[in-house]
Short mmCIF file of C-alpha atoms in Angstrom, two decimals:
data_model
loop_
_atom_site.label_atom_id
_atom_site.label_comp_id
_atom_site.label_asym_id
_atom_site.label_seq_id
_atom_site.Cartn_x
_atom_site.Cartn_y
_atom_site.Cartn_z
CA UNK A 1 2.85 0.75 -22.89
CA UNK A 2 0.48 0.58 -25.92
CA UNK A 3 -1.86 3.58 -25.78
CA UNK A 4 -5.29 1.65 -25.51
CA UNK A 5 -8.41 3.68 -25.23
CA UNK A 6 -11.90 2.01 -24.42
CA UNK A 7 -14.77 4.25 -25.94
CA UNK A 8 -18.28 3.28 -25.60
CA UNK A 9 -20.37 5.06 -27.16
CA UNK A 10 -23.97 3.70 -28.23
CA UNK A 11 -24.15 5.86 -31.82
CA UNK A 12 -23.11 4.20 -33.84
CA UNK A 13 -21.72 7.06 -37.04
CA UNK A 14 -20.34 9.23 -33.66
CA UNK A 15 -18.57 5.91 -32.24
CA UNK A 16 -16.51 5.40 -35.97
CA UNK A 17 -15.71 9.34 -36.65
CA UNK A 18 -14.28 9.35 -33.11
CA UNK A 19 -11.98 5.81 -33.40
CA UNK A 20 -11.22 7.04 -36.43
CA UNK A 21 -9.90 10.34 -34.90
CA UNK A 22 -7.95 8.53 -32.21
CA UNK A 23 -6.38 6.05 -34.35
CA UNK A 24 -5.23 8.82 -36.97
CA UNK A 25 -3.12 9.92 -33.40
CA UNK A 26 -1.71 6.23 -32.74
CA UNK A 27 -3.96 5.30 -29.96
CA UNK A 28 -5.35 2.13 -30.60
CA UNK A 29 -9.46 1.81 -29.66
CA UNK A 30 -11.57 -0.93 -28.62
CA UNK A 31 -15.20 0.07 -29.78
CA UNK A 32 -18.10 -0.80 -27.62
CA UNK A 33 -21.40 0.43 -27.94
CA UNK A 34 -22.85 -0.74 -24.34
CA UNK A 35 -21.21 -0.99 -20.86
CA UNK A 36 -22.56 -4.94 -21.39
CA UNK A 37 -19.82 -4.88 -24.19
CA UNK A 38 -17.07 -3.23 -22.74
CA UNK A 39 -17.44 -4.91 -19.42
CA UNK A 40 -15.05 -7.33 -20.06
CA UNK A 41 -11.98 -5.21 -21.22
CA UNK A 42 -12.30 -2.78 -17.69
CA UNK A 43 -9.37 -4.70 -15.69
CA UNK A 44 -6.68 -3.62 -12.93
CA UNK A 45 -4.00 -4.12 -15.43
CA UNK A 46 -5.73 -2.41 -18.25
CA UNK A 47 -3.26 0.00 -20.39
CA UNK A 48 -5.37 2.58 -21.54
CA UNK A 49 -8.16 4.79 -20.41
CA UNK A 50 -11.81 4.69 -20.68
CA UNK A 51 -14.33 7.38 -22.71
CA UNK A 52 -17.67 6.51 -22.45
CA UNK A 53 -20.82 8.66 -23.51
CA UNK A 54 -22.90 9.14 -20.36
CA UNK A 55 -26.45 9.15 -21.78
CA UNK A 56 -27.38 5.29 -23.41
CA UNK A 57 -29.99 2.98 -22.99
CA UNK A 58 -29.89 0.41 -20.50
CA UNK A 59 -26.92 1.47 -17.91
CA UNK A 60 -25.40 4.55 -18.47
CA UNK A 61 -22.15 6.09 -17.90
CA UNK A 62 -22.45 6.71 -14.60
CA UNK A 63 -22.38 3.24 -14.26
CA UNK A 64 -18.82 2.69 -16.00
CA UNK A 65 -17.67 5.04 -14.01
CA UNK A 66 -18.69 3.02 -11.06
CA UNK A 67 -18.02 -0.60 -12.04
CA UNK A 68 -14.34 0.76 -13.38
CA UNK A 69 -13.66 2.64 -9.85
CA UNK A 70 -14.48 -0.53 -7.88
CA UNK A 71 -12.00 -2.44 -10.43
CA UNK A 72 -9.60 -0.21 -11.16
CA UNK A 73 -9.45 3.58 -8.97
CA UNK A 74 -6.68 4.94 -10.49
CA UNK A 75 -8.25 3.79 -13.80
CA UNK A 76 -9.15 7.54 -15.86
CA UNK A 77 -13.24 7.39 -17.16
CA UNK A 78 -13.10 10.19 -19.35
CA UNK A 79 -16.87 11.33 -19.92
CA UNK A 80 -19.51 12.92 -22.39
CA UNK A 81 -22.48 14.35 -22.80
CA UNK A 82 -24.64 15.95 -25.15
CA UNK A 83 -26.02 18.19 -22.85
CA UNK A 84 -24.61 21.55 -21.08
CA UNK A 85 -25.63 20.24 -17.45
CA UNK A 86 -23.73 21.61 -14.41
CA UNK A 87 -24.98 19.18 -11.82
CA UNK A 88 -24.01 16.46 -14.19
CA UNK A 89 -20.80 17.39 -14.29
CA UNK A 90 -20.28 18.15 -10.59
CA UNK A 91 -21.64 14.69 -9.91
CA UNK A 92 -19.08 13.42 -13.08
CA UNK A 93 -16.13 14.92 -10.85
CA UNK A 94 -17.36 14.57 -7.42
CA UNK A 95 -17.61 10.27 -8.49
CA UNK A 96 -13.74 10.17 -9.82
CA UNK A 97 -14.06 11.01 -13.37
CA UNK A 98 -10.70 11.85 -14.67
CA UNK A 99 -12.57 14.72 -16.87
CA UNK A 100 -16.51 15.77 -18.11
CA UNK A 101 -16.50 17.00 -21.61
CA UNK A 102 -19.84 18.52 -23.34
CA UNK A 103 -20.62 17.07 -27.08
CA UNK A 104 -19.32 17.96 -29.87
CA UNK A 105 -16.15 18.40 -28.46
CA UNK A 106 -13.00 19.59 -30.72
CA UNK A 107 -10.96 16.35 -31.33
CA UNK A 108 -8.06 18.28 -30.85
CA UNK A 109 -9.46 18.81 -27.00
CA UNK A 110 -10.46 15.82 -26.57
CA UNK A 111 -7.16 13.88 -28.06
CA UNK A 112 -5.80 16.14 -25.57
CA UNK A 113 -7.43 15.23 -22.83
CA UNK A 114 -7.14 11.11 -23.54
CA UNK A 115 -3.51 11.82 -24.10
CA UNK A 116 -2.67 13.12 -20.56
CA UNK A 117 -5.25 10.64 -18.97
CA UNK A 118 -2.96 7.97 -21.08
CA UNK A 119 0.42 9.57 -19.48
CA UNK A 120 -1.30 9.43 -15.81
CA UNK A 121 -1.93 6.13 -16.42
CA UNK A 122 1.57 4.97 -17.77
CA UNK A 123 2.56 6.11 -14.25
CA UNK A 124 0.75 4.73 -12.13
CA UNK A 125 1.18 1.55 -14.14
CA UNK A 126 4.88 1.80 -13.82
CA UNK A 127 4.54 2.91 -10.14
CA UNK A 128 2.87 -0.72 -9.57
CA UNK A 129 5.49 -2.70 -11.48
CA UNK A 130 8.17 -0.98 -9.37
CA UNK A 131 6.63 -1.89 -6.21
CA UNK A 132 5.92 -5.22 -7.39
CA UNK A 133 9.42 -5.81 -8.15
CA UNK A 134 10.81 -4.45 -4.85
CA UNK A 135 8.62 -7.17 -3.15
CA UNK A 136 9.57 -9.78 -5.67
CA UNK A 137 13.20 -8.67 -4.13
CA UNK A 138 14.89 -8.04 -7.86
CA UNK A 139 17.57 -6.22 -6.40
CA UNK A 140 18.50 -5.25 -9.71
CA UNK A 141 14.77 -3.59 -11.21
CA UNK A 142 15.02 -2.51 -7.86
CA UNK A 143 18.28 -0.53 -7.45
CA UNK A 144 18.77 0.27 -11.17
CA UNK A 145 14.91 1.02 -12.70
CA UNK A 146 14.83 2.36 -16.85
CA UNK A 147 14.41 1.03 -20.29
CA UNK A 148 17.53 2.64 -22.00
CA UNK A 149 20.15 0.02 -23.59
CA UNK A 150 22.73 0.79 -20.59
CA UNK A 151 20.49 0.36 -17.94
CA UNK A 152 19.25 -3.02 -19.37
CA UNK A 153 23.16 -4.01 -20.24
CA UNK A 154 23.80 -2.98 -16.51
CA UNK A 155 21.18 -5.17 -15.02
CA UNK A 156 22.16 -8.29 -17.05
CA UNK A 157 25.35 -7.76 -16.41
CA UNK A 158 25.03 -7.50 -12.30
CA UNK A 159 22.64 -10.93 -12.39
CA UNK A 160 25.28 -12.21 -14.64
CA UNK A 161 28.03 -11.68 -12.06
CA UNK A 162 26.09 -12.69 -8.89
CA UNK A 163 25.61 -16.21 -10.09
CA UNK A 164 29.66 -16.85 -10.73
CA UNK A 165 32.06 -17.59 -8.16
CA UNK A 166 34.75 -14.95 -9.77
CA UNK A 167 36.30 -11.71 -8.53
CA UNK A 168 34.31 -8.13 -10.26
CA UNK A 169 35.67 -4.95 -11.44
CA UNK A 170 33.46 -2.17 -11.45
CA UNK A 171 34.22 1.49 -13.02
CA UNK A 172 32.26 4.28 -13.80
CA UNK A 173 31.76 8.25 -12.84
CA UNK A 174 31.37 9.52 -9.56
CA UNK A 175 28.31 8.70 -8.27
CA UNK A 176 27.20 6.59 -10.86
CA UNK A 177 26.19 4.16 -8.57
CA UNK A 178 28.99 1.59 -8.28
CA UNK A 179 28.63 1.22 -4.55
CA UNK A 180 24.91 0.59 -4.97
CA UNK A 181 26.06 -1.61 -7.73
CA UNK A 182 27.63 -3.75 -5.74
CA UNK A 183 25.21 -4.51 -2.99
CA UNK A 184 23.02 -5.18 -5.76
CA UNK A 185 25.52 -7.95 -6.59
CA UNK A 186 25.52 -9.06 -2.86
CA UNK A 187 21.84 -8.97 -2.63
CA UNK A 188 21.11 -11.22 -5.76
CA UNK A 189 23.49 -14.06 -4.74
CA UNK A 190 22.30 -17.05 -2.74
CA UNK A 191 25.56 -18.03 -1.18
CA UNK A 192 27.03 -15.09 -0.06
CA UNK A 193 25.86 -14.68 3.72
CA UNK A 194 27.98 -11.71 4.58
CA UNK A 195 28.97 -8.11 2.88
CA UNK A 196 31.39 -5.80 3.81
CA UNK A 197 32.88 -2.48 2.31
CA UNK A 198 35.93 -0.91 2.72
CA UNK A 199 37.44 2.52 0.95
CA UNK A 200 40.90 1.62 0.30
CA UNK A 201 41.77 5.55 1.14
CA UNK A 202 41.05 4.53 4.88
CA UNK A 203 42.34 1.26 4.71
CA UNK A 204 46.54 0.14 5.08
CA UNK A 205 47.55 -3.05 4.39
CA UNK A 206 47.78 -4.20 7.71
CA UNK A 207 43.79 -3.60 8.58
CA UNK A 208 43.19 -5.78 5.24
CA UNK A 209 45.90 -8.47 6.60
CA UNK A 210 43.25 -8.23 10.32
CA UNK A 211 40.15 -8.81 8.36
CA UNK A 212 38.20 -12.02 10.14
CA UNK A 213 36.75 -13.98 7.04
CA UNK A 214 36.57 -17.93 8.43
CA UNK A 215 33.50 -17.54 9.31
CA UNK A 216 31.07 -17.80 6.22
CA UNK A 217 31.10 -16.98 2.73
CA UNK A 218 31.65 -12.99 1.99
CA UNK A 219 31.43 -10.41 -0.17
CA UNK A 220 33.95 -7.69 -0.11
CA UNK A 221 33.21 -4.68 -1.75
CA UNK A 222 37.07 -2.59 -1.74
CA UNK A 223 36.90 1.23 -3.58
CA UNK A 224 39.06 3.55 -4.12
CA UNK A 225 42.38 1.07 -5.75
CA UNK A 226 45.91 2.94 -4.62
CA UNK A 227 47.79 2.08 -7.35
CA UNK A 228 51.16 3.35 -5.51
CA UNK A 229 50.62 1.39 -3.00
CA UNK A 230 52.44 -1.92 -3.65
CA UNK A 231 51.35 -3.05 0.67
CA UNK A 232 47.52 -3.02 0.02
CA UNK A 233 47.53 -4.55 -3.25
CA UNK A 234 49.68 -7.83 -1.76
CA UNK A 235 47.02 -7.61 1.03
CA UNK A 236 44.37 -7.73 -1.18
CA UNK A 237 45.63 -10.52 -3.44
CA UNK A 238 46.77 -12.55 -0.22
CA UNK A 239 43.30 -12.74 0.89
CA UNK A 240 41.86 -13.71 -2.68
CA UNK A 241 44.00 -16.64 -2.06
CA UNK A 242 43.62 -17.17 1.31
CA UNK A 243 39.89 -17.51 1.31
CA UNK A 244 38.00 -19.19 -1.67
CA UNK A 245 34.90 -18.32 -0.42
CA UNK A 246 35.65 -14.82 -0.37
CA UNK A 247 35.00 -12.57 -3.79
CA UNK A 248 36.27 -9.01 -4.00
CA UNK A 249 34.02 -6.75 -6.09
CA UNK A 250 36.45 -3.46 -6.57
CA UNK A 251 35.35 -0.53 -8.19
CA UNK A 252 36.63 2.99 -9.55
CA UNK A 253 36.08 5.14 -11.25
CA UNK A 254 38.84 4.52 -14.27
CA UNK A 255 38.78 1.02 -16.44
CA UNK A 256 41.15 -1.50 -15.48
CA UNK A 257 43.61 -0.80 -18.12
CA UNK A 258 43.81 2.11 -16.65
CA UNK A 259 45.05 1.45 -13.24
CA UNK A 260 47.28 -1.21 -14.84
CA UNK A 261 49.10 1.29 -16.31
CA UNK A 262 49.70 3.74 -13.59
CA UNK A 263 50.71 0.97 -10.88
CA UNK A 264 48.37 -1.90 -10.33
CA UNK A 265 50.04 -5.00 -10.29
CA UNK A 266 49.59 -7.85 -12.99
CA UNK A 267 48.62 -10.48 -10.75
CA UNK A 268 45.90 -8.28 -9.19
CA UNK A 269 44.72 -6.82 -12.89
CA UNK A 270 44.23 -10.30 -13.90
CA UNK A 271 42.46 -11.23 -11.05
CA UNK A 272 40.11 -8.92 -11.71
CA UNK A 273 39.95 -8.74 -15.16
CA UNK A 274 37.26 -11.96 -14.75
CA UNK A 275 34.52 -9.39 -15.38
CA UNK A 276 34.42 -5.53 -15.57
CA UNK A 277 31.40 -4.18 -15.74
CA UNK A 278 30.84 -0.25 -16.76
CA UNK A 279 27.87 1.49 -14.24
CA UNK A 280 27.16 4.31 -16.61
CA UNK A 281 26.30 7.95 -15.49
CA UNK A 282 23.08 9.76 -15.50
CA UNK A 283 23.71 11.06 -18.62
CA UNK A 284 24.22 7.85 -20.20
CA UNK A 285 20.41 6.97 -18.57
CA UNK A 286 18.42 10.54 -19.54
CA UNK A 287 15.78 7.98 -20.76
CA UNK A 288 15.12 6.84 -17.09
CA UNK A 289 15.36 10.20 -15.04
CA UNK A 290 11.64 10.19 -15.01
CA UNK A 291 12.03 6.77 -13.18
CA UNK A 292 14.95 7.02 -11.59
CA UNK A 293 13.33 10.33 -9.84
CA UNK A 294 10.13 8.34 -9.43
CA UNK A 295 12.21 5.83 -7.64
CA UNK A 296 14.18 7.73 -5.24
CA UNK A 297 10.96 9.78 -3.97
CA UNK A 298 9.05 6.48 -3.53
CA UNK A 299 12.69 5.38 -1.16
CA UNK A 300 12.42 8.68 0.81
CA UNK A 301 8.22 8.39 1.59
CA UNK A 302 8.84 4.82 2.73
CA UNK A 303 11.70 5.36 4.92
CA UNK A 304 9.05 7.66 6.80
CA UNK A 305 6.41 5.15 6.48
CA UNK A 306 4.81 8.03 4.31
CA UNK A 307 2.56 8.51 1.44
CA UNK A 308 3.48 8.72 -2.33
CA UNK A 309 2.96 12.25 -3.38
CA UNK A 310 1.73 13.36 -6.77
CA UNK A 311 4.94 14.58 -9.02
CA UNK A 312 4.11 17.24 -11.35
CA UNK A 313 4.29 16.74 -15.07
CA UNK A 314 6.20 20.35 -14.85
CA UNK A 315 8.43 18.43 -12.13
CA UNK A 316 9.24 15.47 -14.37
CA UNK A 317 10.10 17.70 -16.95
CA UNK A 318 12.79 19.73 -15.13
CA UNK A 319 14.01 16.12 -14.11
CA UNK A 320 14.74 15.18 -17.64
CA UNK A 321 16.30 18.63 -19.15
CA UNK A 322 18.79 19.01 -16.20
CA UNK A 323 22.10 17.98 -16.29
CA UNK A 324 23.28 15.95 -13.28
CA UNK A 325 26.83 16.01 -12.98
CA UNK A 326 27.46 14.87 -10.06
CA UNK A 327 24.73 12.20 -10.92
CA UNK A 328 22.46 10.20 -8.61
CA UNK A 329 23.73 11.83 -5.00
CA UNK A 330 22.73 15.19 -6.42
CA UNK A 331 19.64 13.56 -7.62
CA UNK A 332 18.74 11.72 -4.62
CA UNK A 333 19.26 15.33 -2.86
CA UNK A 334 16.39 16.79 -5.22
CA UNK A 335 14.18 13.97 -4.46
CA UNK A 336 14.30 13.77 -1.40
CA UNK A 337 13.74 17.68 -0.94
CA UNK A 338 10.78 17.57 -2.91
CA UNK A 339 9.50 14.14 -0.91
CA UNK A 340 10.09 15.91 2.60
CA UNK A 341 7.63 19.11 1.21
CA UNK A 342 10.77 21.62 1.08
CA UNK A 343 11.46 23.61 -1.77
CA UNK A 344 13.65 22.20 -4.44
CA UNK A 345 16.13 24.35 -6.57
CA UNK A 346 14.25 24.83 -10.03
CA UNK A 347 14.92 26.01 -13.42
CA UNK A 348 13.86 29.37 -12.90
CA UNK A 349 15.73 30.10 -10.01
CA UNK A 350 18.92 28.89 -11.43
CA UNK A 351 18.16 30.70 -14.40
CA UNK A 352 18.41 34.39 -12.16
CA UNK A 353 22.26 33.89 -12.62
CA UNK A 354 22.38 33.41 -16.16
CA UNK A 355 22.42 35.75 -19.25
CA UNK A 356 19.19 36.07 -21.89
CA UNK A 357 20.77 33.31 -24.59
CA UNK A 358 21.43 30.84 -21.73
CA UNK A 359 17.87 31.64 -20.32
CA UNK A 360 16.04 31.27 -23.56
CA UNK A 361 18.23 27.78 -24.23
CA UNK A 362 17.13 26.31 -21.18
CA UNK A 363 13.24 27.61 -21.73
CA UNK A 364 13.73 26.20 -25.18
CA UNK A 365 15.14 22.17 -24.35
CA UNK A 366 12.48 22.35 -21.33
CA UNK A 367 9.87 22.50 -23.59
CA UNK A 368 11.55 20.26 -26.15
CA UNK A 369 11.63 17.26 -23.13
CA UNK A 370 7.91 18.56 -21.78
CA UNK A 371 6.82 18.20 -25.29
CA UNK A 372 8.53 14.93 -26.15
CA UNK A 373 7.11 13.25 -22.56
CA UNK A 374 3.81 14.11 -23.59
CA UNK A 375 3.80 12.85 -26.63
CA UNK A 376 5.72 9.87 -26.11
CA UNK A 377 8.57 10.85 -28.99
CA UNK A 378 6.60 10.75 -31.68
CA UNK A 379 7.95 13.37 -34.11
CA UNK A 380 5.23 14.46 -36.11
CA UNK A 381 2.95 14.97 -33.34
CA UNK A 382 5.72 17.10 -31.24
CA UNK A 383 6.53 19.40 -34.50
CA UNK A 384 2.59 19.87 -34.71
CA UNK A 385 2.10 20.75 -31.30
CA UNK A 386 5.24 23.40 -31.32
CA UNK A 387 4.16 24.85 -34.52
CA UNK A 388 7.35 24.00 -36.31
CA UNK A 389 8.70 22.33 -39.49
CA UNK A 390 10.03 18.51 -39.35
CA UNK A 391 13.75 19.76 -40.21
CA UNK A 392 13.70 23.06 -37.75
CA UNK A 393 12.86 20.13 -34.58
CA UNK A 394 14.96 17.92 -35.96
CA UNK A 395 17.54 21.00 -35.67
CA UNK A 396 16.47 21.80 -32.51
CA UNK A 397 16.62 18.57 -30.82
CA UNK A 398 20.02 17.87 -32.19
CA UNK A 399 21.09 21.56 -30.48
CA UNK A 400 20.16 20.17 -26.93
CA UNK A 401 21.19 16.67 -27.30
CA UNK A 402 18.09 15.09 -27.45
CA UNK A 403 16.51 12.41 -28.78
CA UNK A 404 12.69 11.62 -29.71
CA UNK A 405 13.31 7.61 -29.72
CA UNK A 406 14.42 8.24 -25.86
CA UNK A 407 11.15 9.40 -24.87
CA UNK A 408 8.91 5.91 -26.24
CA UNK A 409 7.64 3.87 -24.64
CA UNK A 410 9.40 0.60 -25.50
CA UNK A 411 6.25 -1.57 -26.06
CA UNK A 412 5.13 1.50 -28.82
#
């Protein structure tokens, strides 16, 4: 999103030096000096945050804070005041303020504080979107949530191949997601009444020869190709051409070409070759593990009919500098841990059973990612924030594999 902060603020030299201070920072600011002026910008859908001053003629901030809680709750108020008052600022926290900060506040505090008030909102922004799209039934947002280019080439691709009546290849790493893949598949087309999967391991010719299809269209999902076995694959083909309504959506995890040249009959490569489509790992997607984590958590609470809980910013972090090599099942295993309230596996405890370089490596790219996340990629600010020169982050981020364009927001 576009970092959008509402200050109101009725004086008037205070109300430029701090839009002025924000907008040095890349946030963009919509001055009001009255609540009567800023009324109209406090929505549900509103991308930003709010600061308001608390003391100003006429209704105060106590009353933004009000009017934007009955809009918007998880909308953050962020508010000020001139003067050191305790009560005030229990009755600030106590009514939902998001923070209570005494005037003149550092801008560097105060940036700060708008800047992690801008990341909790991001989330629960994105939170809603996801949820909207799960009702909207977009199998595809759905099953397969992110912004990076594979992700987005993924989810074209799998709308692409529900709406045409051809047979699908689809290849990728273990656990990738090509199983999930295809149901997506399934789930997006209109026509297709029925879905089955088979692993081809488990499966001789003769059970594929048994397989009941008359009834209504189907989609049959096959993994696991045997290239040496000559049986299956004249099984497989015979019901391609047996049943037009059928379509076989195969998947492993080698390309096509591949499998053609270790065994897999012409006929069958061809009849697959229609349109391959690549599920890429989560290393491909280290942009979305924020999401993808999100997403998985939100599948475990609702299975249980349970609450969202709050992720940690630390949490997210550790998401997005682990490696996941076995991808989304050893994901899914994290997230669900951490959903059902049992302890999850972190960073420090793997790090007992490594030496000091491999230690202070990890340390070192999870504050890189914590850095990046909080500052949305932006270079500059990240190298200020660490203390370090533009080359020596540059360095640094190029030692772990990182990169700052990975961490915008793609409406920045």
């Amino acid at each position: 999103m576009t970092p959008t902060l509402l200050l109101i603020e009725d004086d008037s030299a205070l109300r430029k030096s701090l839009a002025q201070s924000f907008e040095l920072e890349d946030i963009a600011v919509i001055a009001a000096s009255s609540f009567v002026m800023a009324k109209s910008h406090i929505a549900c859908d509103f991308e930003g945050v709010i600061l308001s001053d608390i003391r100003m003629p006429g209704r105060d901030g106590f009353d933004v804070l009000s009017y934007a809680r009955k809009i918007d709750p998880d909308l953050p108020v962020v508010l000020l005041t001139g003067e050191a008052d305790v009560p005030m600022a229990v009755r600030a926290m106590a009514e939902g303020a998001y923070d209570f900060r005494q005037k003149p506040c550092p801008p560097e505090q105060l940036i700060e504080v708008i800047n992690r008030a801008m990341e909790h909102r991001h989330l629960v922004l994105r939170s809603r979107n996801m949820e909207r799209k799960l009702q909207a039934g977009d199998a595809a947002a759905a099953n397969f949530p992110g912004t990076s280019s594979p992700v987005e080439r993924l989810r074209a691709a799998l709308r692409q191949a529900a709406s045409l009546p051809v047979h699908i290849y689809l290849h990728g790493p273990a656990g990738a997601g090509k199983r999930l893949a295809a149901h997506t598949i399934h789930a997006l087309a209109p026509d297709k009444q029925r879905f089955i999967s088979l692993s081809l391991r488990d499966t001789g010719a003769d059970a594929l020869k048994a397989l009941d299809l008359t009834s209504q269209p189907t989609d049959l999902s096959v993994k696991s190709l045997d290239v040496a076995n000559s049986a299956q694959q004249t099984a497989l083909l015979d019901l391609m051409e047996q049943f037009p309504d059928l379509r076989v959506i195969a998947s492993s995890p080698h390309s096509l070409e591949r499998l053609r040249d270790t065994g897999l009959r012409d006929d069958l490569f061809y009849a697959l070759d229609m349109l391959q489509i690549e599920v890429p790992s989560l290393a491909q997607r280290r942009k979305d593990l924020a999401v993808i984590f999100e997403a998985l958590v939100r599948q475990t609470v609702r299975s249980m009919n349970g609450d969202m809980p709050k992720i940690p910013e630390s949490l997210y972090a550790q998401v997005i500098a682990r490696d996941w090599p076995d991808n989304l099942p050893e994901l899914r295993n994290f997230a669900r841990s951490f959903a059902l309230g049992l302890n999850v596996k972190t960073d420090a405890n793997s790090c007992a059973e490594l030496g000091l370089a491999e230690q202070m490596n990890a340390f070192e790219k999870l504050v890189l990612t914590d850095t990046l996340r909080r500052f949305g990629g932006k270079s500059a600010a990240v190298a200020d924030a660490l203390g370090l020169p533009r080359k020596t982050l540059y360095d640094k981020l190029a030692k772990h594999d990182l990169r700052a364009k990975d961490f915008r927001s793609p409406h920045s």
